[in-house]
Amino acid sequence: MATDEEIKNEFKRSGFTLVEEDEILKKCVTLCINYSLNPSDLVSSWELYHLNRQLLDQTVNKDEMDGFVLHLQNEQKESIMREEESGLHLYSNRDVDMLLDKVPEDTEEIVTTPTNKSQRLHPDPFDSISRSRDYGYSTGKSVGHVTPFGRRVEKFVVKFNIGNVAAHAENGNNNDVEDSEDDDIIKRVQTSQRCSLKVNGSGPEPGCRFMYDRTEDRFNALENRIVRHADAFSASGLYEEQVDPAVASQRSIFAVGMICCDAEGHLNDKSILLQSSAERTSGQRVPLDLNKLDQFSIFPGQIVGIEGQNPSGHYLTASKLVDLVPLTLTADADLPPAKRQNLDQEVVTSAEESHKLSGVSFIIASGPFTTSDNLLFEPLNELLAYARRKPPQLLVLLGPFVDSEHPEIKKGAVDATFNEIFQVEVLRKLHDYTEFMGSEVRVVLVPSIRDANHDFIFPQPPFDIHIPDLEHQTTSLSNPGTFEANQVKVGCCTVDVLKHLSGEEMSRNPSGVPTDRMSRLASHLLRQRSFYPLHPPPESLPYDSSLAPKALEISSIPDILLLPSDMRYFVKVLSLGEGEDAVNCVCVNPGRLAKGEGAGTFVELTYKGSPELMHASIISI
């Protein structure tokens, strides 16, 4: 029988200090008796419990004893199951499926000759993964268990509509969604003509080196960005010759620089600085006074042109602020051919064919693709079922797919690798979807920094997908990334840049004038020609300055901009410029497909060459 002194010495030997010593030792003696443990085994179990709970202090508290008792109970149950496993068959989901399908249990063990040559050459790439994991990461819930997501009443309810309904009808896929109780019986719908697809951009490649950026890289990235924008202002011919804003001058001057904050925290009237180019000017930071302006919207890292005066050399008082950088480059003009990957063999040559290809239908969804209470990926299953009934030409899925913020992933409570979960729960289902729908449909995947199975870096390389019969129809982009579908230019970024800008932006608007904050935040990306114009980035963002300059640049205004965010879903038409020079862009935040244990939203969009002929619906899953 264990004694108080033996238990106390064992805890001390392992480096633990007992708080409320008498009560804890009394409880520990009882645990040793009830669970047949000696002091050494008891302390070993406590060390394991201490590590699992990620407790910081090397102390044993009375408040943790109830949790420790549950830990011992679970250990005992597992021990009993291991002892009885040799003589007991534990039924799994596969056993139930075999019984329902009347398949003999030992069928898998029979080695047979493949029935045809294709079976020998192309085995199921997911088969070994499925057998090895045995549904081990589905949180232990039985097949008949109904989750909160499965109990939802309203399915596929349209939350918001925008655009031309006639354009939506012309797509030919305006079939009503059937509320069939049997989701396995899905009528095959005739899909539209296959769309062309061309990947543009200069993002990092799979397997690239990252987090090797130096201080010099960070400085050059900022300096080159200021210089490039200053050149664009000069080339437009609309502004005076640029001068150093830190030099005292009695006359009105025009200067280009980056907005900075003078202190920790957010921008305010007293902390605004303008940093000019070190190459063209002194590179000094000068305090900026915006009190004379009735309207502005600024954030750290924004490149602006300032008209104003600095008579003392210590303070620049602005009379005008210009944040729209003139666009002087044509689309992808400076990209090498290797960076413009055409995924189709056919080449559009005539103007008539080009006009015919100026429209495309999308279904756009952003992760997480499974609810927070399990890893069954029910929202993804429902989305693919909807896409089977109302097939788009292009299904765009934005990460995260295997969400590192998911409770089961964070706790390490899964017995499969993150890549196995991605292969089986995502790629396998997409393979089944494309196989069922035929060659007319295409799928685009964009990773997220929250993907546990992918590189934690921004900008982010695409997924490295090498699965037979899937590569031609499924394409992965870098994050951020751009592509063209039937000559409709689409840009996307899965980092929540809207949320980041929302926390750092400082704005002023005339009283009584209504403003659309979401449109203003999204417009910053187009005005700055960058997928992530904020600087410095938050500490949670693994920003790599050596990869960012080319990967984040928006060389031409896209027709559609996809910016998934935790903020409220929307579809908005953004307008840049005035009069004949105005350029429009459709900005989409599809929301999250899964929100906690409940359903989220996705977007169905038909684009016919311009925002006026566009139709979009935000639909709850």
Coordinates of C-alpha atoms in Angstrom, one line a residue, residues 91-322:
Y91 CA -17.1 -3.4 -35.2
S92 CA -16.4 -0.3 -37.3
N93 CA -18.3 1.7 -40.0
R94 CA -16.8 -0.6 -42.6
D95 CA -18.3 -3.6 -40.9
V96 CA -21.7 -2.0 -41.0
D97 CA -21.3 -1.1 -44.7
M98 CA -20.3 -4.6 -45.6
L99 CA -23.3 -6.1 -43.7
L100 CA -25.7 -3.6 -45.5
D101 CA -24.1 -4.4 -48.9
K102 CA -24.0 -8.2 -48.1
V103 CA -20.3 -8.3 -48.7
P104 CA -18.5 -11.2 -46.9
E105 CA -16.2 -9.8 -44.2
D106 CA -13.1 -11.6 -45.4
T107 CA -13.5 -10.4 -49.0
E108 CA -10.6 -7.9 -48.7
E109 CA -8.2 -10.6 -47.8
I110 CA -8.8 -12.6 -51.0
V111 CA -6.1 -11.9 -53.6
T112 CA -7.6 -11.9 -57.1
T113 CA -6.4 -11.1 -60.6
P114 CA -7.4 -7.6 -61.8
T115 CA -10.3 -7.8 -64.2
N116 CA -8.7 -5.4 -66.7
K117 CA -5.5 -3.7 -67.6
S118 CA -6.6 -0.3 -66.3
Q119 CA -7.1 -1.7 -62.8
R120 CA -3.5 -3.0 -62.7
L121 CA -2.0 0.3 -64.0
H122 CA -4.2 2.7 -62.0
P123 CA -5.2 1.5 -58.6
D124 CA -7.4 3.6 -56.4
P125 CA -5.0 6.2 -55.0
F126 CA -7.2 6.7 -51.9
D127 CA -7.8 3.0 -51.1
S128 CA -4.8 2.4 -48.9
I129 CA -5.4 5.5 -46.9
S130 CA -9.1 4.6 -46.3
R131 CA -8.2 1.1 -45.0
S132 CA -5.4 2.4 -42.8
R133 CA -7.4 5.1 -41.0
D134 CA -10.6 3.1 -40.6
Y135 CA -12.6 6.4 -40.0
G136 CA -10.5 6.9 -36.9
Y137 CA -10.7 10.7 -36.9
S138 CA -14.5 11.0 -37.1
T139 CA -14.6 11.7 -33.4
G140 CA -16.0 8.3 -32.6
K141 CA -19.6 9.1 -33.6
S142 CA -21.7 6.3 -35.0
V143 CA -23.2 6.2 -38.5
G144 CA -26.7 6.8 -37.1
H145 CA -25.6 9.9 -35.0
V146 CA -27.4 13.1 -36.2
T147 CA -25.2 16.1 -35.8
P148 CA -26.4 19.7 -35.2
F149 CA -25.6 20.4 -38.8
G150 CA -27.7 17.4 -39.9
R151 CA -30.7 18.6 -37.8
R152 CA -30.9 22.1 -39.5
V153 CA -34.3 22.9 -40.9
E154 CA -33.6 25.5 -43.6
K155 CA -31.4 24.2 -46.4
F156 CA -30.2 26.2 -49.5
V157 CA -32.0 29.4 -48.6
V158 CA -31.1 32.4 -50.7
K159 CA -29.9 35.1 -48.3
F160 CA -29.1 37.8 -50.9
N161 CA -29.5 38.4 -54.6
I162 CA -27.7 40.9 -56.9
G163 CA -27.6 41.5 -60.6
N164 CA -29.4 40.6 -63.8
V165 CA -31.8 37.6 -63.4
A166 CA -31.9 37.2 -67.1
A167 CA -28.2 36.5 -67.2
H168 CA -28.6 33.8 -64.6
A169 CA -31.4 32.2 -66.7
E170 CA -29.3 32.2 -69.8
N171 CA -26.8 30.0 -68.1
G172 CA -29.2 27.1 -68.5
N173 CA -28.7 25.8 -65.0
N174 CA -31.6 27.4 -63.3
N175 CA -33.1 24.2 -62.1
D176 CA -34.8 24.3 -58.7
V177 CA -32.9 22.4 -56.0
E178 CA -34.9 19.4 -55.0
D179 CA -35.5 18.8 -51.3
S180 CA -35.0 15.0 -51.7
E181 CA -34.9 13.1 -48.4
D182 CA -32.6 10.6 -50.1
D183 CA -29.4 12.5 -50.9
D184 CA -27.9 9.4 -52.5
I185 CA -30.4 9.6 -55.4
I186 CA -29.4 12.7 -57.5
K187 CA -30.5 13.3 -61.0
R188 CA -27.7 13.9 -63.4
V189 CA -28.1 17.4 -64.9
Q190 CA -26.7 18.4 -68.3
T191 CA -23.7 20.6 -67.6
S192 CA -22.7 23.7 -69.6
Q193 CA -19.9 23.8 -72.1
R194 CA -16.4 23.3 -70.6
C195 CA -14.7 26.7 -69.8
S196 CA -11.2 27.6 -70.7
L197 CA -8.8 28.1 -67.8
K198 CA -5.5 30.0 -67.7
V199 CA -3.5 30.4 -64.5
N200 CA -1.7 33.8 -64.3
G201 CA 0.7 35.1 -61.6
S202 CA 4.1 34.7 -60.2
G203 CA 3.4 33.1 -56.8
P204 CA 5.8 30.7 -55.1
E205 CA 6.1 27.2 -56.5
P206 CA 5.6 23.9 -54.5
G207 CA 8.7 23.1 -52.5
C208 CA 10.1 26.6 -52.5
R209 CA 12.4 27.9 -49.7
F210 CA 10.7 30.3 -47.4
M211 CA 11.4 32.3 -44.2
Y212 CA 14.9 33.1 -45.5
D213 CA 14.1 36.8 -46.0
R214 CA 16.7 39.2 -44.6
T215 CA 16.4 42.8 -43.3
E216 CA 17.7 43.9 -46.7
D217 CA 14.8 42.1 -48.4
R218 CA 12.3 43.8 -46.2
F219 CA 13.7 47.2 -46.8
N220 CA 14.0 46.7 -50.6
A221 CA 10.4 45.4 -50.8
L222 CA 9.1 48.6 -49.2
E223 CA 11.5 50.9 -51.1
N224 CA 10.6 49.3 -54.5
R225 CA 6.9 49.6 -53.8
I226 CA 7.2 53.4 -53.0
V227 CA 9.4 53.9 -56.1
R228 CA 7.1 52.0 -58.4
H229 CA 4.0 54.0 -57.3
A230 CA 5.9 57.2 -57.5
D231 CA 6.8 56.4 -61.1
A232 CA 3.1 55.6 -61.8
F233 CA 2.1 59.1 -60.5
S234 CA 4.8 60.7 -62.6
A235 CA 3.8 58.8 -65.8
S236 CA 0.2 59.8 -65.5
G237 CA 1.1 63.5 -66.0
L238 CA -1.6 64.7 -63.6
Y239 CA 0.7 65.8 -60.8
E240 CA 3.6 68.2 -60.2
E241 CA 7.2 67.1 -59.9
Q242 CA 7.7 65.1 -56.7
V243 CA 9.9 66.6 -54.0
D244 CA 11.2 65.6 -50.6
P245 CA 8.4 66.1 -48.1
A246 CA 10.9 66.6 -45.2
V247 CA 12.5 69.7 -46.8
A248 CA 11.1 73.1 -45.8
S249 CA 9.2 74.9 -48.5
Q250 CA 6.9 77.9 -48.6
R251 CA 5.1 76.8 -51.8
S252 CA 2.7 73.9 -52.3
I253 CA 4.5 70.6 -53.1
F254 CA 3.6 67.1 -54.2
A255 CA 5.2 64.1 -52.4
V256 CA 4.7 60.4 -52.6
G257 CA 5.3 58.1 -49.6
M258 CA 4.0 55.4 -47.3
I259 CA 1.6 56.0 -44.4
C260 CA 3.3 54.9 -41.0
C261 CA 2.3 55.1 -37.4
D262 CA 4.4 57.0 -34.9
A263 CA 3.7 54.7 -32.0
E264 CA 2.4 51.4 -30.9
G265 CA -1.3 50.9 -31.5
H266 CA -3.6 52.3 -34.1
L267 CA -3.4 55.5 -36.2
N268 CA -4.8 58.7 -34.8
D269 CA -4.5 62.4 -35.7
K270 CA -1.2 62.9 -33.8
S271 CA 0.6 59.7 -34.9
I272 CA 0.4 59.8 -38.8
L273 CA 3.8 59.8 -40.5
L274 CA 4.7 59.9 -44.2
Q275 CA 7.8 57.9 -45.2
S276 CA 9.3 58.9 -48.6
S277 CA 11.7 57.0 -50.8
A278 CA 15.3 56.6 -49.6
E279 CA 16.5 56.4 -53.2
R280 CA 14.7 59.5 -54.6
T281 CA 14.6 61.6 -51.5
S282 CA 16.0 61.6 -47.9
G283 CA 13.8 58.7 -46.9
Q284 CA 12.9 60.4 -43.7
R285 CA 9.6 60.2 -41.9
V286 CA 7.7 63.5 -41.6
P287 CA 4.6 64.1 -39.4
L288 CA 1.4 64.4 -41.6
D289 CA -1.5 66.7 -40.7
L290 CA -4.8 65.8 -42.3
N291 CA -7.1 68.1 -40.4
K292 CA -7.8 70.2 -43.5
L293 CA -9.3 67.2 -45.4
D294 CA -13.0 66.5 -45.2
Q295 CA -12.7 62.9 -46.4
F296 CA -9.9 60.3 -46.3
S297 CA -9.2 56.7 -45.5
I298 CA -5.7 55.6 -44.6
F299 CA -3.9 52.7 -43.0
P300 CA -0.2 51.7 -42.3
G301 CA 1.6 50.6 -45.4
Q302 CA -0.7 52.6 -47.8
I303 CA 1.2 54.5 -50.6
V304 CA -0.3 57.9 -51.2
G305 CA 0.4 61.1 -53.0
I306 CA 0.2 64.3 -50.9
E307 CA -0.3 67.9 -52.0
G308 CA 0.4 70.3 -49.2
Q309 CA 2.9 72.6 -47.5
N310 CA 5.8 72.2 -45.1
P311 CA 7.1 75.7 -44.3
S312 CA 9.1 74.6 -41.2
G313 CA 10.4 71.3 -42.4
H314 CA 8.9 69.5 -39.4
Y315 CA 5.2 69.1 -40.4
L316 CA 3.5 68.4 -43.7
T317 CA 0.0 69.9 -43.8
A318 CA -2.0 68.1 -46.5
S319 CA -4.5 69.9 -48.8
K320 CA -5.1 66.9 -51.0
L321 CA -4.6 63.1 -50.6
V322 CA -4.5 60.7 -53.6

